[in-house]
Each structure stands twice: as structure tokens, then as C-alpha cells.
Amino acid sequence: MRIITGKYKGRHFDIPRSFKARPTTDFAKENIFNVLNGYLDFEDATALDLFAGTGSISLELLSRGCSQVVSVEADRDHHRFIQQCIAKLLPQGEKSAGEGAPSAIAIRGDVFRFVKSCHQQFDFIFADPPYALKELPTIPDLIFTHQLLKENGVFVFEHGKNNDFSSHPHFVEHRSYGSVNFSIFK
């Protein structure tokens, strides 16, 4: 897993072979971020990475200048891996958001519980649930019902090819890169 661009461009992290998570491919990640540059300036943005998996998107967001990145992942081993990657990326003092320093928070927990209890709004939200998750179609509604997105914020939802969110009132566009599909909401 590597960081595509930004302050930490080119940094590599070896994902343990035992992991069930599939990180978003570099090709898909690079392309969706190119699209997102037209929607959002990541510099000093606050971001939420749901179903963070390996933390690939969280690390990319930190590299692109986000002031705060909150990663939510239920799996204990994946959560620990994200914490280790953050510790390698950010100097010790930066993890607590000293003046001008980015803040990276890795939360181990259920995404649905987190969304329902979160009282913060974000400039950018990324969600990459398991494609077979039965609750997957409800996730965009949850984000907007619980008002997690700031005004003019962007929500990117990675999903399988069998999902279509084009009729959702906040849907903006769909992008497909190989087997990876992204729906963008505002």
C-alpha cells in the first residue's frame, strides 16, 4: 500500500497477508482523488474515513493536508495496523493536533453506532464498506440523516457494480475504475 501524492508521497506500508480488507487500488484511488480535486480543497479539511480497513484512504488524506482525519474500523487487527501506520507517518506530537499540526484519530468501533452518535461535521467523508454488507444501501441516507457532512462537503461512497445511487437526492456523479465504483454525494 502506498501514498499517491502530497507531503508523504511514495511512502509504502506492508499490509499483513492475514488481512481480510482489500485496500482501494492505487489506480482507483489516484483517479477518484483527481476527480475530487475539482470538488474540494483538502488543505486543512476535516475528514472521516468509515470502514477504514487498511487506512489507505486515511493516510492519503493526511498526506494531502487534511487538518483532522478520523478513521473508524471495527476489526481489531486492522485498527491496530492503522494506528501503527499513523505513528510511522506523524511525529509523536502531531497526533494530538498541536497548533498547525494534523490530527489523526483511529477509532475501533462499529461504523453504524459511530454515525448515530457522532456530533461532528466533516468537509469530506469516505466510506468503503464490504461490498456484501446487507446494510450497504442505507449508508448514504445515514450520513445525511445524521448531518455528518458540512455545507459544501463531499461524501464518496465506494461500492460494488450492482449498487446504483443515482436517484438519491444528494447524488452528484458516479465513477467506475475497473471493478471499483464510487458514488459522489454533496
PDB file of C-alpha atoms in Angstrom:
ATOM      1  CA  MET A   1       0.000   0.000   0.000  1.00  0.00           C
ATOM      2  CA  ARG A   2       1.442   3.376  -0.946  1.00  0.00           C
ATOM      3  CA  ILE A   3       0.577   7.035  -0.615  1.00  0.00           C
ATOM      4  CA  ILE A   4      -0.090   8.518  -4.055  1.00  0.00           C
ATOM      5  CA  THR A   5       0.658  12.211  -3.560  1.00  0.00           C
ATOM      6  CA  GLY A   6       1.152  15.016  -1.076  1.00  0.00           C
ATOM      7  CA  LYS A   7       3.510  15.507   1.830  1.00  0.00           C
ATOM      8  CA  TYR A   8       4.108  11.764   2.297  1.00  0.00           C
ATOM      9  CA  LYS A   9       4.056  10.799  -1.402  1.00  0.00           C
ATOM     10  CA  GLY A  10       5.663   7.444  -2.125  1.00  0.00           C
ATOM     11  CA  ARG A  11       5.585   6.113   1.451  1.00  0.00           C
ATOM     12  CA  HIS A  12       4.887   2.369   1.490  1.00  0.00           C
ATOM     13  CA  PHE A  13       3.221   0.268   4.160  1.00  0.00           C
ATOM     14  CA  ASP A  14       3.246  -3.526   4.065  1.00  0.00           C
ATOM     15  CA  ILE A  15      -0.195  -4.975   4.713  1.00  0.00           C
ATOM     16  CA  PRO A  16      -0.129  -8.258   6.660  1.00  0.00           C
ATOM     17  CA  ARG A  17      -1.120 -11.227   4.482  1.00  0.00           C
ATOM     18  CA  SER A  18      -3.710 -12.282   7.051  1.00  0.00           C
ATOM     19  CA  PHE A  19      -5.841  -9.175   6.427  1.00  0.00           C
ATOM     20  CA  LYS A  20      -9.336  -9.614   5.021  1.00  0.00           C
ATOM     21  CA  ALA A  21      -9.564  -5.962   3.924  1.00  0.00           C
ATOM     22  CA  ARG A  22      -8.902  -5.062   0.308  1.00  0.00           C
ATOM     23  CA  PRO A  23      -7.383  -1.602   0.038  1.00  0.00           C
ATOM     24  CA  THR A  24      -8.696   0.615  -2.739  1.00  0.00           C
ATOM     25  CA  THR A  25      -6.353   0.034  -5.678  1.00  0.00           C
ATOM     26  CA  ASP A  26      -3.750   2.705  -6.396  1.00  0.00           C
ATOM     27  CA  PHE A  27      -5.305   3.197  -9.848  1.00  0.00           C
ATOM     28  CA  ALA A  28      -8.806   3.777  -8.444  1.00  0.00           C
ATOM     29  CA  LYS A  29      -7.515   5.885  -5.546  1.00  0.00           C
ATOM     30  CA  GLU A  30      -5.455   8.139  -7.811  1.00  0.00           C
ATOM     31  CA  ASN A  31      -8.334   8.634 -10.242  1.00  0.00           C
ATOM     32  CA  ILE A  32     -11.007   9.377  -7.630  1.00  0.00           C
ATOM     33  CA  PHE A  33      -8.728  11.891  -5.907  1.00  0.00           C
ATOM     34  CA  ASN A  34      -8.103  13.576  -9.272  1.00  0.00           C
ATOM     35  CA  VAL A  35     -11.889  13.945  -9.637  1.00  0.00           C
ATOM     36  CA  LEU A  36     -12.233  15.180  -6.057  1.00  0.00           C
ATOM     37  CA  ASN A  37      -9.714  17.982  -6.615  1.00  0.00           C
ATOM     38  CA  GLY A  38     -12.490  19.683  -8.606  1.00  0.00           C
ATOM     39  CA  TYR A  39     -14.866  19.448  -5.644  1.00  0.00           C
ATOM     40  CA  LEU A  40     -12.755  20.077  -2.578  1.00  0.00           C
ATOM     41  CA  ASP A  41      -9.512  21.559  -1.311  1.00  0.00           C
ATOM     42  CA  PHE A  42      -8.099  19.000   1.109  1.00  0.00           C
ATOM     43  CA  GLU A  43      -5.736  21.503   2.724  1.00  0.00           C
ATOM     44  CA  ASP A  44      -6.963  21.992   6.324  1.00  0.00           C
ATOM     45  CA  ALA A  45     -10.145  19.975   5.660  1.00  0.00           C
ATOM     46  CA  THR A  46     -11.638  17.657   8.255  1.00  0.00           C
ATOM     47  CA  ALA A  47     -12.196  14.112   7.027  1.00  0.00           C
ATOM     48  CA  LEU A  48     -13.928  10.938   8.131  1.00  0.00           C
ATOM     49  CA  ASP A  49     -12.899   7.515   6.795  1.00  0.00           C
ATOM     50  CA  LEU A  50     -15.601   4.911   7.510  1.00  0.00           C
ATOM     51  CA  PHE A  51     -14.823   1.189   7.230  1.00  0.00           C
ATOM     52  CA  ALA A  52     -11.195   2.330   7.130  1.00  0.00           C
ATOM     53  CA  GLY A  53      -9.807  -1.177   6.527  1.00  0.00           C
ATOM     54  CA  THR A  54      -6.058  -0.764   5.995  1.00  0.00           C
ATOM     55  CA  GLY A  55      -6.160   3.003   6.480  1.00  0.00           C
ATOM     56  CA  SER A  56      -5.047   3.659   2.899  1.00  0.00           C
ATOM     57  CA  ILE A  57      -7.534   6.499   2.376  1.00  0.00           C
ATOM     58  CA  SER A  58      -6.857   7.995   5.828  1.00  0.00           C
ATOM     59  CA  LEU A  59      -3.123   8.143   5.147  1.00  0.00           C
ATOM     60  CA  GLU A  60      -3.741   9.665   1.711  1.00  0.00           C
ATOM     61  CA  LEU A  61      -5.932  12.340   3.318  1.00  0.00           C
ATOM     62  CA  LEU A  62      -3.225  13.196   5.859  1.00  0.00           C
ATOM     63  CA  SER A  63      -0.667  13.420   3.061  1.00  0.00           C
ATOM     64  CA  ARG A  64      -2.921  15.811   1.125  1.00  0.00           C
ATOM     65  CA  GLY A  65      -3.054  18.243   4.044  1.00  0.00           C
ATOM     66  CA  CYS A  66      -6.227  17.444   5.983  1.00  0.00           C
ATOM     67  CA  SER A  67      -6.095  19.022   9.422  1.00  0.00           C
ATOM     68  CA  GLN A  68      -8.032  16.151  11.006  1.00  0.00           C
ATOM     69  CA  VAL A  69      -8.690  12.606   9.855  1.00  0.00           C
ATOM     70  CA  VAL A  70     -10.930  10.300  11.857  1.00  0.00           C
ATOM     71  CA  SER A  71     -10.732   6.624  10.867  1.00  0.00           C
ATOM     72  CA  VAL A  72     -13.392   4.178  12.038  1.00  0.00           C
ATOM     73  CA  GLU A  73     -12.693   0.450  11.764  1.00  0.00           C
ATOM     74  CA  ALA A  74     -14.295  -2.438  13.658  1.00  0.00           C
ATOM     75  CA  ASP A  75     -11.634  -5.117  13.135  1.00  0.00           C
ATOM     76  CA  ARG A  76      -9.103  -5.161  15.987  1.00  0.00           C
ATOM     77  CA  ASP A  77      -6.088  -6.093  13.829  1.00  0.00           C
ATOM     78  CA  HIS A  78      -6.922  -3.593  11.110  1.00  0.00           C
ATOM     79  CA  HIS A  79      -7.422  -0.855  13.731  1.00  0.00           C
ATOM     80  CA  ARG A  80      -4.030  -1.644  15.258  1.00  0.00           C
ATOM     81  CA  PHE A  81      -2.423  -1.542  11.780  1.00  0.00           C
ATOM     82  CA  ILE A  82      -3.944   1.907  11.112  1.00  0.00           C
ATOM     83  CA  GLN A  83      -2.595   3.148  14.450  1.00  0.00           C
ATOM     84  CA  GLN A  84       0.879   1.805  13.581  1.00  0.00           C
ATOM     85  CA  CYS A  85       0.823   3.488  10.162  1.00  0.00           C
ATOM     86  CA  ILE A  86      -0.229   6.804  11.694  1.00  0.00           C
ATOM     87  CA  ALA A  87       2.561   6.518  14.277  1.00  0.00           C
ATOM     88  CA  LYS A  88       5.106   5.986  11.466  1.00  0.00           C
ATOM     89  CA  LEU A  89       3.724   8.868   9.419  1.00  0.00           C
ATOM     90  CA  LEU A  90       3.201  11.585  12.011  1.00  0.00           C
ATOM     91  CA  PRO A  91       5.761  12.691  14.576  1.00  0.00           C
ATOM     92  CA  GLN A  92       4.616  11.946  18.100  1.00  0.00           C
ATOM     93  CA  GLY A  93       3.453  15.483  18.851  1.00  0.00           C
ATOM     94  CA  GLU A  94       1.311  15.766  15.718  1.00  0.00           C
ATOM     95  CA  LYS A  95      -1.207  13.084  16.661  1.00  0.00           C
ATOM     96  CA  SER A  96      -2.802  15.374  19.222  1.00  0.00           C
ATOM     97  CA  ALA A  97      -3.341  18.325  16.859  1.00  0.00           C
ATOM     98  CA  GLY A  98      -0.854  20.817  18.184  1.00  0.00           C
ATOM     99  CA  GLU A  99      -1.083  24.216  16.531  1.00  0.00           C
ATOM    100  CA  GLY A 100      -0.962  23.708  12.765  1.00  0.00           C
ATOM    101  CA  ALA A 101      -0.250  20.003  13.081  1.00  0.00           C
ATOM    102  CA  PRO A 102      -2.592  17.384  11.628  1.00  0.00           C
ATOM    103  CA  SER A 103      -4.685  15.235  13.890  1.00  0.00           C
ATOM    104  CA  ALA A 104      -5.220  11.552  13.184  1.00  0.00           C
ATOM    105  CA  ILE A 105      -7.701   9.625  15.277  1.00  0.00           C
ATOM    106  CA  ALA A 106      -8.227   5.895  14.795  1.00  0.00           C
ATOM    107  CA  ILE A 107     -11.412   4.627  16.421  1.00  0.00           C
ATOM    108  CA  ARG A 108     -12.103   0.949  16.851  1.00  0.00           C
ATOM    109  CA  GLY A 109     -15.829   0.507  16.645  1.00  0.00           C
ATOM    110  CA  ASP A 110     -18.971  -0.185  14.711  1.00  0.00           C
ATOM    111  CA  VAL A 111     -19.479   2.362  11.928  1.00  0.00           C
ATOM    112  CA  PHE A 112     -23.272   2.422  12.333  1.00  0.00           C
ATOM    113  CA  ARG A 113     -23.034   3.172  16.056  1.00  0.00           C
ATOM    114  CA  PHE A 114     -20.385   5.801  15.394  1.00  0.00           C
ATOM    115  CA  VAL A 115     -22.507   7.566  12.757  1.00  0.00           C
ATOM    116  CA  LYS A 116     -25.553   7.636  15.031  1.00  0.00           C
ATOM    117  CA  SER A 117     -23.609   9.089  17.969  1.00  0.00           C
ATOM    118  CA  CYS A 118     -21.202  11.433  16.159  1.00  0.00           C
ATOM    119  CA  HIS A 119     -21.780  15.145  16.792  1.00  0.00           C
ATOM    120  CA  GLN A 120     -19.073  16.450  14.477  1.00  0.00           C
ATOM    121  CA  GLN A 121     -19.429  17.526  10.859  1.00  0.00           C
ATOM    122  CA  PHE A 122     -16.770  16.897   8.216  1.00  0.00           C
ATOM    123  CA  ASP A 123     -15.674  18.516   4.963  1.00  0.00           C
ATOM    124  CA  PHE A 124     -15.043  15.099   3.436  1.00  0.00           C
ATOM    125  CA  ILE A 125     -16.380  11.627   4.196  1.00  0.00           C
ATOM    126  CA  PHE A 126     -15.207   8.430   2.548  1.00  0.00           C
ATOM    127  CA  ALA A 127     -16.943   5.086   3.135  1.00  0.00           C
ATOM    128  CA  ASP A 128     -15.728   1.745   1.795  1.00  0.00           C
ATOM    129  CA  PRO A 129     -17.887  -0.959   3.395  1.00  0.00           C
ATOM    130  CA  PRO A 130     -17.621  -4.622   2.455  1.00  0.00           C
ATOM    131  CA  TYR A 131     -19.498  -4.915  -0.843  1.00  0.00           C
ATOM    132  CA  ALA A 132     -21.608  -7.773   0.549  1.00  0.00           C
ATOM    133  CA  LEU A 133     -22.739  -5.813   3.615  1.00  0.00           C
ATOM    134  CA  LYS A 134     -26.533  -6.075   3.754  1.00  0.00           C
ATOM    135  CA  GLU A 135     -26.878  -2.531   5.198  1.00  0.00           C
ATOM    136  CA  LEU A 136     -24.722  -1.037   2.422  1.00  0.00           C
ATOM    137  CA  PRO A 137     -27.656   0.654   0.603  1.00  0.00           C
ATOM    138  CA  THR A 138     -28.638   2.540   3.792  1.00  0.00           C
ATOM    139  CA  ILE A 139     -25.286   4.256   4.325  1.00  0.00           C
ATOM    140  CA  PRO A 140     -25.824   7.419   2.212  1.00  0.00           C
ATOM    141  CA  ASP A 141     -29.122   8.104   3.993  1.00  0.00           C
ATOM    142  CA  LEU A 142     -27.423   7.638   7.385  1.00  0.00           C
ATOM    143  CA  ILE A 143     -24.733  10.191   6.536  1.00  0.00           C
ATOM    144  CA  PHE A 144     -27.300  12.822   5.545  1.00  0.00           C
ATOM    145  CA  THR A 145     -29.892  11.993   8.223  1.00  0.00           C
ATOM    146  CA  HIS A 146     -27.261  12.436  10.937  1.00  0.00           C
ATOM    147  CA  GLN A 147     -25.904  15.571   9.232  1.00  0.00           C
ATOM    148  CA  LEU A 148     -22.264  14.495   9.292  1.00  0.00           C
ATOM    149  CA  LEU A 149     -21.359  16.459   6.180  1.00  0.00           C
ATOM    150  CA  LYS A 150     -20.655  20.191   6.383  1.00  0.00           C
ATOM    151  CA  GLU A 151     -22.330  22.524   3.911  1.00  0.00           C
ATOM    152  CA  ASN A 152     -20.440  22.140   0.597  1.00  0.00           C
ATOM    153  CA  GLY A 153     -18.858  18.945   1.942  1.00  0.00           C
ATOM    154  CA  VAL A 154     -18.327  15.868  -0.213  1.00  0.00           C
ATOM    155  CA  PHE A 155     -19.200  12.247   0.544  1.00  0.00           C
ATOM    156  CA  VAL A 156     -17.595   9.478  -1.540  1.00  0.00           C
ATOM    157  CA  PHE A 157     -19.066   6.009  -1.302  1.00  0.00           C
ATOM    158  CA  GLU A 158     -17.158   3.032  -2.681  1.00  0.00           C
ATOM    159  CA  HIS A 159     -19.401   0.117  -3.625  1.00  0.00           C
ATOM    160  CA  GLY A 160     -19.881  -2.813  -5.962  1.00  0.00           C
ATOM    161  CA  LYS A 161     -21.181  -2.610  -9.520  1.00  0.00           C
ATOM    162  CA  ASN A 162     -24.663  -3.811  -8.521  1.00  0.00           C
ATOM    163  CA  ASN A 163     -25.442  -0.690  -6.483  1.00  0.00           C
ATOM    164  CA  ASP A 164     -26.999   2.387  -8.078  1.00  0.00           C
ATOM    165  CA  PHE A 165     -27.424   5.560  -6.040  1.00  0.00           C
ATOM    166  CA  SER A 166     -28.242   7.911  -8.939  1.00  0.00           C
ATOM    167  CA  SER A 167     -31.773   8.542  -7.632  1.00  0.00           C
ATOM    168  CA  HIS A 168     -30.526   9.675  -4.190  1.00  0.00           C
ATOM    169  CA  PRO A 169     -31.337  13.389  -3.648  1.00  0.00           C
ATOM    170  CA  HIS A 170     -27.690  14.212  -2.767  1.00  0.00           C
ATOM    171  CA  PHE A 171     -26.129  12.163  -5.590  1.00  0.00           C
ATOM    172  CA  VAL A 172     -23.790  14.115  -7.871  1.00  0.00           C
ATOM    173  CA  GLU A 173     -21.967  11.593 -10.042  1.00  0.00           C
ATOM    174  CA  HIS A 174     -20.736   8.024 -10.427  1.00  0.00           C
ATOM    175  CA  ARG A 175     -17.221   6.956 -11.382  1.00  0.00           C
ATOM    176  CA  SER A 176     -16.025   3.460 -12.188  1.00  0.00           C
ATOM    177  CA  TYR A 177     -12.422   2.250 -12.317  1.00  0.00           C
ATOM    178  CA  GLY A 178     -12.265  -1.427 -13.160  1.00  0.00           C
ATOM    179  CA  SER A 179     -14.317  -3.255 -10.555  1.00  0.00           C
ATOM    180  CA  VAL A 180     -14.256  -0.276  -8.191  1.00  0.00           C
ATOM    181  CA  ASN A 181     -17.292   2.033  -8.197  1.00  0.00           C
ATOM    182  CA  PHE A 182     -17.597   5.392  -6.491  1.00  0.00           C
ATOM    183  CA  SER A 183     -20.737   7.437  -5.962  1.00  0.00           C
ATOM    184  CA  ILE A 184     -20.188  11.079  -5.076  1.00  0.00           C
ATOM    185  CA  PHE A 185     -22.701  12.987  -2.954  1.00  0.00           C
ATOM    186  CA  LYS A 186     -22.963  16.617  -1.810  1.00  0.00           C
TER     187      LYS A 186
END
